[in-house]
Amino acid sequence: VAAILDSGLHVWRPRGGPPARLPDPPGREASRLFKVCAYTAGDRRYVACAYTDGFVATWELDRPEAVPIAQQAHEGQVWSLIATQDGDGASIVVSGAADRRMRVWGEPAGGAGELRAREAFVADGTLRRLGHVSDKQTTMLVSASATGLVALWRLDGSADRPELEISRHGSEVWALACRTTSDGVVIASGDMNGDVQIKHLSTALLDEDTIEG
């Protein structure tokens, strides 16, 4: 279990004793940590953290004493950070920020150091929440923005135009839940006005059922 506290990043290991505080990257203030996600790549385990000023850092959990390297990932606050896999099964981290960018990162080269920059996408506004689903062939990313748009992106698709607009809210979207089912995907989103939209898409992403409330 990884958690951000005012004093920095802490990790709890099941049956592994008290929580351990991981070292800070040089020049980084622990109080500016904002988002965290954990993932595995091969036999290595990592925790990635995003800072309020657009930096991202990665810790290798099997080398907790190693000092991580922070890198500039965005211009502006990172609002969402998730981990998933691409269509080939490789682990990826995806970040979304105030600069409207959604960026995809591969594991650090050689297992340590900076994340490797991969695909990058430009949304229509500040990205508040990210998610992921699968069409049984590849991973697709879901973005929710401050403009109220919830959109679906293919990793191998356009960099500035989503594959599909899922929902359009009347205010900023602050909640997003995604699930892949046996016959498609379900994407639920909620905005600041309390409106919730739930969309079910077939595997072919052609048929659409809407529930609004």
JSON list of C-alpha atoms in Angstrom, two decimals:
[
{"chain": "A", "resi": 1, "resn": "VAL", "atom": "CA", "xyz": [0.00, 0.00, 0.00]},
{"chain": "A", "resi": 2, "resn": "ALA", "atom": "CA", "xyz": [1.40, 3.39, -0.99]},
{"chain": "A", "resi": 3, "resn": "ALA", "atom": "CA", "xyz": [0.14, 6.66, 0.48]},
{"chain": "A", "resi": 4, "resn": "ILE", "atom": "CA", "xyz": [1.09, 10.33, 0.30]},
{"chain": "A", "resi": 5, "resn": "LEU", "atom": "CA", "xyz": [1.33, 12.22, 3.57]},
{"chain": "A", "resi": 6, "resn": "ASP", "atom": "CA", "xyz": [2.55, 15.77, 4.22]},
{"chain": "A", "resi": 7, "resn": "SER", "atom": "CA", "xyz": [5.88, 14.28, 5.21]},
{"chain": "A", "resi": 8, "resn": "GLY", "atom": "CA", "xyz": [6.34, 12.35, 1.94]},
{"chain": "A", "resi": 9, "resn": "LEU", "atom": "CA", "xyz": [5.66, 8.99, 0.30]},
{"chain": "A", "resi": 10, "resn": "HIS", "atom": "CA", "xyz": [5.10, 6.02, 2.62]},
{"chain": "A", "resi": 11, "resn": "VAL", "atom": "CA", "xyz": [4.77, 2.31, 1.77]},
{"chain": "A", "resi": 12, "resn": "TRP", "atom": "CA", "xyz": [3.14, -0.40, 3.89]},
{"chain": "A", "resi": 13, "resn": "ARG", "atom": "CA", "xyz": [4.02, -4.00, 3.07]},
{"chain": "A", "resi": 14, "resn": "PRO", "atom": "CA", "xyz": [1.60, -6.79, 4.15]},
{"chain": "A", "resi": 15, "resn": "ARG", "atom": "CA", "xyz": [3.15, -8.55, 7.14]},
{"chain": "A", "resi": 16, "resn": "GLY", "atom": "CA", "xyz": [6.26, -6.48, 6.52]},
{"chain": "A", "resi": 17, "resn": "GLY", "atom": "CA", "xyz": [6.46, -4.40, 9.67]},
{"chain": "A", "resi": 18, "resn": "PRO", "atom": "CA", "xyz": [5.92, -0.66, 10.10]},
{"chain": "A", "resi": 19, "resn": "PRO", "atom": "CA", "xyz": [5.46, 1.72, 7.15]},
{"chain": "A", "resi": 20, "resn": "ALA", "atom": "CA", "xyz": [8.60, 2.92, 5.41]},
{"chain": "A", "resi": 21, "resn": "ARG", "atom": "CA", "xyz": [9.15, 6.46, 4.20]},
{"chain": "A", "resi": 22, "resn": "LEU", "atom": "CA", "xyz": [10.79, 6.54, 0.79]},
{"chain": "A", "resi": 23, "resn": "PRO", "atom": "CA", "xyz": [13.49, 9.12, -0.01]},
{"chain": "A", "resi": 24, "resn": "ASP", "atom": "CA", "xyz": [12.56, 12.34, -1.78]},
{"chain": "A", "resi": 25, "resn": "PRO", "atom": "CA", "xyz": [13.97, 13.21, -5.19]},
{"chain": "A", "resi": 26, "resn": "PRO", "atom": "CA", "xyz": [16.64, 15.93, -4.96]},
{"chain": "A", "resi": 27, "resn": "GLY", "atom": "CA", "xyz": [15.11, 19.40, -4.80]},
{"chain": "A", "resi": 28, "resn": "ARG", "atom": "CA", "xyz": [11.53, 18.19, -4.47]},
{"chain": "A", "resi": 29, "resn": "GLU", "atom": "CA", "xyz": [9.20, 19.24, -1.64]},
{"chain": "A", "resi": 30, "resn": "ALA", "atom": "CA", "xyz": [7.24, 16.35, -0.15]},
{"chain": "A", "resi": 31, "resn": "SER", "atom": "CA", "xyz": [4.29, 18.66, 0.53]},
{"chain": "A", "resi": 32, "resn": "ARG", "atom": "CA", "xyz": [3.77, 19.08, -3.22]},
{"chain": "A", "resi": 33, "resn": "LEU", "atom": "CA", "xyz": [3.11, 15.38, -3.84]},
{"chain": "A", "resi": 34, "resn": "PHE", "atom": "CA", "xyz": [-0.45, 15.02, -5.13]},
{"chain": "A", "resi": 35, "resn": "LYS", "atom": "CA", "xyz": [-1.23, 11.77, -6.98]},
{"chain": "A", "resi": 36, "resn": "VAL", "atom": "CA", "xyz": [0.17, 8.25, -6.64]},
{"chain": "A", "resi": 37, "resn": "CYS", "atom": "CA", "xyz": [-0.16, 4.92, -8.48]},
{"chain": "A", "resi": 38, "resn": "ALA", "atom": "CA", "xyz": [1.58, 1.55, -8.14]},
{"chain": "A", "resi": 39, "resn": "TYR", "atom": "CA", "xyz": [2.39, -0.87, -10.95]},
{"chain": "A", "resi": 40, "resn": "THR", "atom": "CA", "xyz": [4.59, -3.80, -11.93]},
{"chain": "A", "resi": 41, "resn": "ALA", "atom": "CA", "xyz": [6.79, -4.22, -14.99]},
{"chain": "A", "resi": 42, "resn": "GLY", "atom": "CA", "xyz": [8.26, -7.67, -15.43]},
{"chain": "A", "resi": 43, "resn": "ASP", "atom": "CA", "xyz": [9.59, -8.67, -12.03]},
{"chain": "A", "resi": 44, "resn": "ARG", "atom": "CA", "xyz": [9.98, -5.09, -10.84]},
{"chain": "A", "resi": 45, "resn": "ARG", "atom": "CA", "xyz": [7.50, -3.14, -8.69]},
{"chain": "A", "resi": 46, "resn": "TYR", "atom": "CA", "xyz": [7.18, 0.63, -8.86]},
{"chain": "A", "resi": 47, "resn": "VAL", "atom": "CA", "xyz": [5.34, 3.57, -7.36]},
{"chain": "A", "resi": 48, "resn": "ALA", "atom": "CA", "xyz": [4.91, 6.70, -9.46]},
{"chain": "A", "resi": 49, "resn": "CYS", "atom": "CA", "xyz": [3.97, 10.04, -7.92]},
{"chain": "A", "resi": 50, "resn": "ALA", "atom": "CA", "xyz": [2.91, 13.32, -9.49]},
{"chain": "A", "resi": 51, "resn": "TYR", "atom": "CA", "xyz": [3.61, 16.74, -8.02]},
{"chain": "A", "resi": 52, "resn": "THR", "atom": "CA", "xyz": [1.42, 19.83, -8.09]},
{"chain": "A", "resi": 53, "resn": "ASP", "atom": "CA", "xyz": [3.95, 21.61, -10.34]},
{"chain": "A", "resi": 54, "resn": "GLY", "atom": "CA", "xyz": [3.89, 19.05, -13.16]},
{"chain": "A", "resi": 55, "resn": "PHE", "atom": "CA", "xyz": [6.81, 16.83, -12.12]},
{"chain": "A", "resi": 56, "resn": "VAL", "atom": "CA", "xyz": [6.59, 13.03, -11.90]},
{"chain": "A", "resi": 57, "resn": "ALA", "atom": "CA", "xyz": [8.94, 10.72, -9.99]},
{"chain": "A", "resi": 58, "resn": "THR", "atom": "CA", "xyz": [9.22, 6.93, -9.79]},
{"chain": "A", "resi": 59, "resn": "TRP", "atom": "CA", "xyz": [10.43, 4.69, -6.97]},
{"chain": "A", "resi": 60, "resn": "GLU", "atom": "CA", "xyz": [11.43, 1.04, -7.42]},
{"chain": "A", "resi": 61, "resn": "LEU", "atom": "CA", "xyz": [9.94, -0.74, -4.40]},
{"chain": "A", "resi": 62, "resn": "ASP", "atom": "CA", "xyz": [12.57, -3.47, -4.31]},
{"chain": "A", "resi": 63, "resn": "ARG", "atom": "CA", "xyz": [15.24, -0.79, -3.94]},
{"chain": "A", "resi": 64, "resn": "PRO", "atom": "CA", "xyz": [13.54, 1.56, -1.47]},
{"chain": "A", "resi": 65, "resn": "GLU", "atom": "CA", "xyz": [16.80, 3.23, -0.48]},
{"chain": "A", "resi": 66, "resn": "ALA", "atom": "CA", "xyz": [17.53, 4.36, -4.06]},
{"chain": "A", "resi": 67, "resn": "VAL", "atom": "CA", "xyz": [16.96, 8.08, -4.63]},
{"chain": "A", "resi": 68, "resn": "PRO", "atom": "CA", "xyz": [14.37, 8.59, -7.41]},
{"chain": "A", "resi": 69, "resn": "ILE", "atom": "CA", "xyz": [14.71, 11.04, -10.26]},
{"chain": "A", "resi": 70, "resn": "ALA", "atom": "CA", "xyz": [11.96, 13.59, -10.83]},
{"chain": "A", "resi": 71, "resn": "GLN", "atom": "CA", "xyz": [11.21, 14.74, -14.36]},
{"chain": "A", "resi": 72, "resn": "GLN", "atom": "CA", "xyz": [9.10, 17.53, -15.83]},
{"chain": "A", "resi": 73, "resn": "ALA", "atom": "CA", "xyz": [6.05, 15.79, -17.27]},
{"chain": "A", "resi": 74, "resn": "HIS", "atom": "CA", "xyz": [3.60, 18.67, -17.68]},
{"chain": "A", "resi": 75, "resn": "GLU", "atom": "CA", "xyz": [3.31, 22.44, -17.60]},
{"chain": "A", "resi": 76, "resn": "GLY", "atom": "CA", "xyz": [0.91, 22.82, -14.69]},
{"chain": "A", "resi": 77, "resn": "GLN", "atom": "CA", "xyz": [-0.66, 20.62, -12.05]},
{"chain": "A", "resi": 78, "resn": "VAL", "atom": "CA", "xyz": [-1.08, 16.90, -12.68]},
{"chain": "A", "resi": 79, "resn": "TRP", "atom": "CA", "xyz": [-4.69, 16.07, -11.79]},
{"chain": "A", "resi": 80, "resn": "SER", "atom": "CA", "xyz": [-4.75, 12.36, -12.59]},
{"chain": "A", "resi": 81, "resn": "LEU", "atom": "CA", "xyz": [-2.22, 9.52, -12.65]},
{"chain": "A", "resi": 82, "resn": "ILE", "atom": "CA", "xyz": [-3.11, 5.90, -13.47]},
{"chain": "A", "resi": 83, "resn": "ALA", "atom": "CA", "xyz": [-1.34, 2.65, -14.34]},
{"chain": "A", "resi": 84, "resn": "THR", "atom": "CA", "xyz": [-2.45, 0.06, -16.88]},
{"chain": "A", "resi": 85, "resn": "GLN", "atom": "CA", "xyz": [-1.03, -2.01, -19.76]},
{"chain": "A", "resi": 86, "resn": "ASP", "atom": "CA", "xyz": [-0.87, -1.37, -23.47]},
{"chain": "A", "resi": 87, "resn": "GLY", "atom": "CA", "xyz": [-2.12, -3.76, -26.14]},
{"chain": "A", "resi": 88, "resn": "ASP", "atom": "CA", "xyz": [1.13, -5.74, -25.99]},
{"chain": "A", "resi": 89, "resn": "GLY", "atom": "CA", "xyz": [0.92, -6.23, -22.23]},
{"chain": "A", "resi": 90, "resn": "ALA", "atom": "CA", "xyz": [3.63, -3.71, -21.36]},
{"chain": "A", "resi": 91, "resn": "SER", "atom": "CA", "xyz": [3.06, -1.64, -18.22]},
{"chain": "A", "resi": 92, "resn": "ILE", "atom": "CA", "xyz": [2.35, 2.05, -18.76]},
{"chain": "A", "resi": 93, "resn": "VAL", "atom": "CA", "xyz": [1.64, 5.07, -16.58]},
{"chain": "A", "resi": 94, "resn": "VAL", "atom": "CA", "xyz": [-0.72, 7.75, -17.88]},
{"chain": "A", "resi": 95, "resn": "SER", "atom": "CA", "xyz": [-0.83, 11.33, -16.60]},
{"chain": "A", "resi": 96, "resn": "GLY", "atom": "CA", "xyz": [-3.33, 14.12, -17.25]},
{"chain": "A", "resi": 97, "resn": "ALA", "atom": "CA", "xyz": [-2.84, 17.74, -16.30]},
{"chain": "A", "resi": 98, "resn": "ALA", "atom": "CA", "xyz": [-3.85, 21.38, -16.44]},
{"chain": "A", "resi": 99, "resn": "ASP", "atom": "CA", "xyz": [-1.91, 21.82, -19.71]},
{"chain": "A", "resi": 100, "resn": "ARG", "atom": "CA", "xyz": [-4.59, 19.69, -21.49]},
{"chain": "A", "resi": 101, "resn": "ARG", "atom": "CA", "xyz": [-2.02, 16.97, -22.16]},
{"chain": "A", "resi": 102, "resn": "MET", "atom": "CA", "xyz": [-2.55, 13.27, -21.54]},
{"chain": "A", "resi": 103, "resn": "ARG", "atom": "CA", "xyz": [0.87, 11.60, -21.62]},
{"chain": "A", "resi": 104, "resn": "VAL", "atom": "CA", "xyz": [1.78, 7.92, -21.68]},
{"chain": "A", "resi": 105, "resn": "TRP", "atom": "CA", "xyz": [4.97, 6.70, -20.01]},
{"chain": "A", "resi": 106, "resn": "GLY", "atom": "CA", "xyz": [6.86, 3.41, -20.20]},
{"chain": "A", "resi": 107, "resn": "GLU", "atom": "CA", "xyz": [8.89, 1.88, -17.39]},
{"chain": "A", "resi": 108, "resn": "PRO", "atom": "CA", "xyz": [12.32, 3.42, -16.73]},
{"chain": "A", "resi": 109, "resn": "ALA", "atom": "CA", "xyz": [15.06, 2.23, -19.06]},
{"chain": "A", "resi": 110, "resn": "GLY", "atom": "CA", "xyz": [17.09, -0.43, -17.30]},
{"chain": "A", "resi": 111, "resn": "GLY", "atom": "CA", "xyz": [14.56, -0.45, -14.47]},
{"chain": "A", "resi": 112, "resn": "ALA", "atom": "CA", "xyz": [15.73, 2.81, -12.90]},
{"chain": "A", "resi": 113, "resn": "GLY", "atom": "CA", "xyz": [15.73, 6.53, -13.60]},
{"chain": "A", "resi": 114, "resn": "GLU", "atom": "CA", "xyz": [13.24, 8.56, -15.57]},
{"chain": "A", "resi": 115, "resn": "LEU", "atom": "CA", "xyz": [10.05, 7.20, -17.10]},
{"chain": "A", "resi": 116, "resn": "ARG", "atom": "CA", "xyz": [10.22, 6.81, -20.87]},
{"chain": "A", "resi": 117, "resn": "ALA", "atom": "CA", "xyz": [7.97, 9.19, -22.79]},
{"chain": "A", "resi": 118, "resn": "ARG", "atom": "CA", "xyz": [5.62, 7.43, -25.21]},
{"chain": "A", "resi": 119, "resn": "GLU", "atom": "CA", "xyz": [2.36, 8.66, -26.74]},
{"chain": "A", "resi": 120, "resn": "ALA", "atom": "CA", "xyz": [0.96, 12.13, -26.01]},
{"chain": "A", "resi": 121, "resn": "PHE", "atom": "CA", "xyz": [-2.53, 13.48, -26.60]},
{"chain": "A", "resi": 122, "resn": "VAL", "atom": "CA", "xyz": [-4.11, 16.95, -26.44]},
{"chain": "A", "resi": 123, "resn": "ALA", "atom": "CA", "xyz": [-7.61, 17.27, -24.96]},
{"chain": "A", "resi": 124, "resn": "ASP", "atom": "CA", "xyz": [-10.09, 20.15, -25.09]},
{"chain": "A", "resi": 125, "resn": "GLY", "atom": "CA", "xyz": [-9.41, 21.37, -21.55]},
{"chain": "A", "resi": 126, "resn": "THR", "atom": "CA", "xyz": [-7.80, 20.65, -18.20]},
{"chain": "A", "resi": 127, "resn": "LEU", "atom": "CA", "xyz": [-7.81, 16.89, -17.61]},
{"chain": "A", "resi": 128, "resn": "ARG", "atom": "CA", "xyz": [-9.43, 16.09, -14.26]},
{"chain": "A", "resi": 129, "resn": "ARG", "atom": "CA", "xyz": [-9.75, 12.29, -14.34]},
{"chain": "A", "resi": 130, "resn": "LEU", "atom": "CA", "xyz": [-8.38, 9.41, -16.42]},
{"chain": "A", "resi": 131, "resn": "GLY", "atom": "CA", "xyz": [-9.45, 5.80, -16.85]},
{"chain": "A", "resi": 132, "resn": "HIS", "atom": "CA", "xyz": [-8.88, 2.83, -19.14]},
{"chain": "A", "resi": 133, "resn": "VAL", "atom": "CA", "xyz": [-10.90, 0.10, -20.84]},
{"chain": "A", "resi": 134, "resn": "SER", "atom": "CA", "xyz": [-10.24, -2.59, -23.44]},
{"chain": "A", "resi": 135, "resn": "ASP", "atom": "CA", "xyz": [-11.99, -3.70, -26.63]},
{"chain": "A", "resi": 136, "resn": "LYS", "atom": "CA", "xyz": [-10.37, -7.15, -26.28]},
{"chain": "A", "resi": 137, "resn": "GLN", "atom": "CA", "xyz": [-7.66, -6.10, -28.73]},
{"chain": "A", "resi": 138, "resn": "THR", "atom": "CA", "xyz": [-6.02, -3.04, -27.23]},
{"chain": "A", "resi": 139, "resn": "THR", "atom": "CA", "xyz": [-6.16, -0.69, -24.27]},
{"chain": "A", "resi": 140, "resn": "MET", "atom": "CA", "xyz": [-8.09, 2.53, -24.72]},
{"chain": "A", "resi": 141, "resn": "LEU", "atom": "CA", "xyz": [-7.81, 5.58, -22.49]},
{"chain": "A", "resi": 142, "resn": "VAL", "atom": "CA", "xyz": [-10.74, 7.55, -21.12]},
{"chain": "A", "resi": 143, "resn": "SER", "atom": "CA", "xyz": [-10.40, 11.24, -20.27]},
{"chain": "A", "resi": 144, "resn": "ALA", "atom": "CA", "xyz": [-12.72, 13.55, -18.31]},
{"chain": "A", "resi": 145, "resn": "SER", "atom": "CA", "xyz": [-12.04, 17.26, -18.67]},
{"chain": "A", "resi": 146, "resn": "ALA", "atom": "CA", "xyz": [-12.99, 20.57, -17.07]},
{"chain": "A", "resi": 147, "resn": "THR", "atom": "CA", "xyz": [-15.10, 21.36, -20.15]},
{"chain": "A", "resi": 148, "resn": "GLY", "atom": "CA", "xyz": [-17.45, 18.50, -19.25]},
{"chain": "A", "resi": 149, "resn": "LEU", "atom": "CA", "xyz": [-16.32, 16.19, -22.04]},
{"chain": "A", "resi": 150, "resn": "VAL", "atom": "CA", "xyz": [-15.69, 12.49, -21.43]},
{"chain": "A", "resi": 151, "resn": "ALA", "atom": "CA", "xyz": [-13.79, 10.99, -24.38]},
{"chain": "A", "resi": 152, "resn": "LEU", "atom": "CA", "xyz": [-12.25, 7.73, -25.53]},
{"chain": "A", "resi": 153, "resn": "TRP", "atom": "CA", "xyz": [-8.75, 7.60, -27.03]},
{"chain": "A", "resi": 154, "resn": "ARG", "atom": "CA", "xyz": [-6.86, 4.82, -28.79]},
{"chain": "A", "resi": 155, "resn": "LEU", "atom": "CA", "xyz": [-3.17, 4.52, -28.03]},
{"chain": "A", "resi": 156, "resn": "ASP", "atom": "CA", "xyz": [-2.50, 4.28, -31.76]},
{"chain": "A", "resi": 157, "resn": "GLY", "atom": "CA", "xyz": [-5.06, 6.96, -32.65]},
{"chain": "A", "resi": 158, "resn": "SER", "atom": "CA", "xyz": [-5.02, 10.69, -33.32]},
{"chain": "A", "resi": 159, "resn": "ALA", "atom": "CA", "xyz": [-3.02, 12.86, -30.94]},
{"chain": "A", "resi": 160, "resn": "ASP", "atom": "CA", "xyz": [-5.55, 15.71, -30.88]},
{"chain": "A", "resi": 161, "resn": "ARG", "atom": "CA", "xyz": [-8.90, 14.12, -31.70]},
{"chain": "A", "resi": 162, "resn": "PRO", "atom": "CA", "xyz": [-10.50, 11.41, -29.54]},
{"chain": "A", "resi": 163, "resn": "GLU", "atom": "CA", "xyz": [-11.81, 8.22, -31.06]},
{"chain": "A", "resi": 164, "resn": "LEU", "atom": "CA", "xyz": [-15.23, 8.84, -29.56]},
{"chain": "A", "resi": 165, "resn": "GLU", "atom": "CA", "xyz": [-16.99, 11.44, -27.42]},
{"chain": "A", "resi": 166, "resn": "ILE", "atom": "CA", "xyz": [-18.67, 9.44, -24.67]},
{"chain": "A", "resi": 167, "resn": "SER", "atom": "CA", "xyz": [-20.55, 12.08, -22.65]},
{"chain": "A", "resi": 168, "resn": "ARG", "atom": "CA", "xyz": [-20.94, 15.84, -22.51]},
{"chain": "A", "resi": 169, "resn": "HIS", "atom": "CA", "xyz": [-21.66, 17.30, -19.06]},
{"chain": "A", "resi": 170, "resn": "GLY", "atom": "CA", "xyz": [-22.83, 20.80, -18.24]},
{"chain": "A", "resi": 171, "resn": "SER", "atom": "CA", "xyz": [-19.98, 21.41, -15.80]},
{"chain": "A", "resi": 172, "resn": "GLU", "atom": "CA", "xyz": [-16.55, 20.06, -14.82]},
{"chain": "A", "resi": 173, "resn": "VAL", "atom": "CA", "xyz": [-16.29, 16.28, -14.51]},
{"chain": "A", "resi": 174, "resn": "TRP", "atom": "CA", "xyz": [-14.75, 15.25, -11.18]},
{"chain": "A", "resi": 175, "resn": "ALA", "atom": "CA", "xyz": [-15.65, 11.56, -10.99]},
{"chain": "A", "resi": 176, "resn": "LEU", "atom": "CA", "xyz": [-14.93, 8.78, -13.51]},
{"chain": "A", "resi": 177, "resn": "ALA", "atom": "CA", "xyz": [-15.34, 4.99, -13.28]},
{"chain": "A", "resi": 178, "resn": "CYS", "atom": "CA", "xyz": [-14.59, 2.56, -16.13]},
{"chain": "A", "resi": 179, "resn": "ARG", "atom": "CA", "xyz": [-15.14, -1.16, -16.47]},
{"chain": "A", "resi": 180, "resn": "THR", "atom": "CA", "xyz": [-14.59, -3.69, -19.23]},
{"chain": "A", "resi": 181, "resn": "THR", "atom": "CA", "xyz": [-17.34, -6.33, -19.42]},
{"chain": "A", "resi": 182, "resn": "SER", "atom": "CA", "xyz": [-17.85, -9.49, -21.46]},
{"chain": "A", "resi": 183, "resn": "ASP", "atom": "CA", "xyz": [-19.83, -7.62, -24.11]},
{"chain": "A", "resi": 184, "resn": "GLY", "atom": "CA", "xyz": [-18.29, -4.16, -24.06]},
{"chain": "A", "resi": 185, "resn": "VAL", "atom": "CA", "xyz": [-17.39, -1.37, -21.68]},
{"chain": "A", "resi": 186, "resn": "VAL", "atom": "CA", "xyz": [-19.23, 0.73, -19.10]},
{"chain": "A", "resi": 187, "resn": "ILE", "atom": "CA", "xyz": [-18.14, 4.31, -18.42]},
{"chain": "A", "resi": 188, "resn": "ALA", "atom": "CA", "xyz": [-19.73, 6.35, -15.61]},
{"chain": "A", "resi": 189, "resn": "SER", "atom": "CA", "xyz": [-18.98, 10.02, -15.01]},
{"chain": "A", "resi": 190, "resn": "GLY", "atom": "CA", "xyz": [-20.20, 12.66, -12.57]},
{"chain": "A", "resi": 191, "resn": "ASP", "atom": "CA", "xyz": [-19.94, 16.45, -12.64]},
{"chain": "A", "resi": 192, "resn": "MET", "atom": "CA", "xyz": [-19.93, 19.29, -10.12]},
{"chain": "A", "resi": 193, "resn": "ASN", "atom": "CA", "xyz": [-23.72, 19.71, -10.43]},
{"chain": "A", "resi": 194, "resn": "GLY", "atom": "CA", "xyz": [-24.31, 16.15, -9.22]},
{"chain": "A", "resi": 195, "resn": "ASP", "atom": "CA", "xyz": [-25.34, 14.82, -12.63]},
{"chain": "A", "resi": 196, "resn": "VAL", "atom": "CA", "xyz": [-24.22, 11.27, -13.43]},
{"chain": "A", "resi": 197, "resn": "GLN", "atom": "CA", "xyz": [-24.05, 9.76, -16.89]},
{"chain": "A", "resi": 198, "resn": "ILE", "atom": "CA", "xyz": [-23.54, 6.05, -17.49]},
{"chain": "A", "resi": 199, "resn": "LYS", "atom": "CA", "xyz": [-22.71, 4.81, -20.96]},
{"chain": "A", "resi": 200, "resn": "HIS", "atom": "CA", "xyz": [-22.57, 1.21, -22.17]},
{"chain": "A", "resi": 201, "resn": "LEU", "atom": "CA", "xyz": [-20.68, 0.64, -25.41]},
{"chain": "A", "resi": 202, "resn": "SER", "atom": "CA", "xyz": [-20.60, -2.61, -27.32]},
{"chain": "A", "resi": 203, "resn": "THR", "atom": "CA", "xyz": [-17.24, -4.19, -28.01]},
{"chain": "A", "resi": 204, "resn": "ALA", "atom": "CA", "xyz": [-17.38, -2.72, -31.50]},
{"chain": "A", "resi": 205, "resn": "LEU", "atom": "CA", "xyz": [-17.98, 0.71, -29.92]},
{"chain": "A", "resi": 206, "resn": "LEU", "atom": "CA", "xyz": [-20.90, 1.27, -32.27]},
{"chain": "A", "resi": 207, "resn": "ASP", "atom": "CA", "xyz": [-24.02, 0.78, -30.16]},
{"chain": "A", "resi": 208, "resn": "GLU", "atom": "CA", "xyz": [-24.72, 3.08, -27.24]},
{"chain": "A", "resi": 209, "resn": "ASP", "atom": "CA", "xyz": [-27.20, 2.96, -24.35]},
{"chain": "A", "resi": 210, "resn": "THR", "atom": "CA", "xyz": [-27.52, 5.98, -22.07]},
{"chain": "A", "resi": 211, "resn": "ILE", "atom": "CA", "xyz": [-28.73, 6.28, -18.48]},
{"chain": "A", "resi": 212, "resn": "GLU", "atom": "CA", "xyz": [-28.87, 9.81, -17.10]},
{"chain": "A", "resi": 213, "resn": "GLY", "atom": "CA", "xyz": [-29.76, 10.89, -13.58]}
]
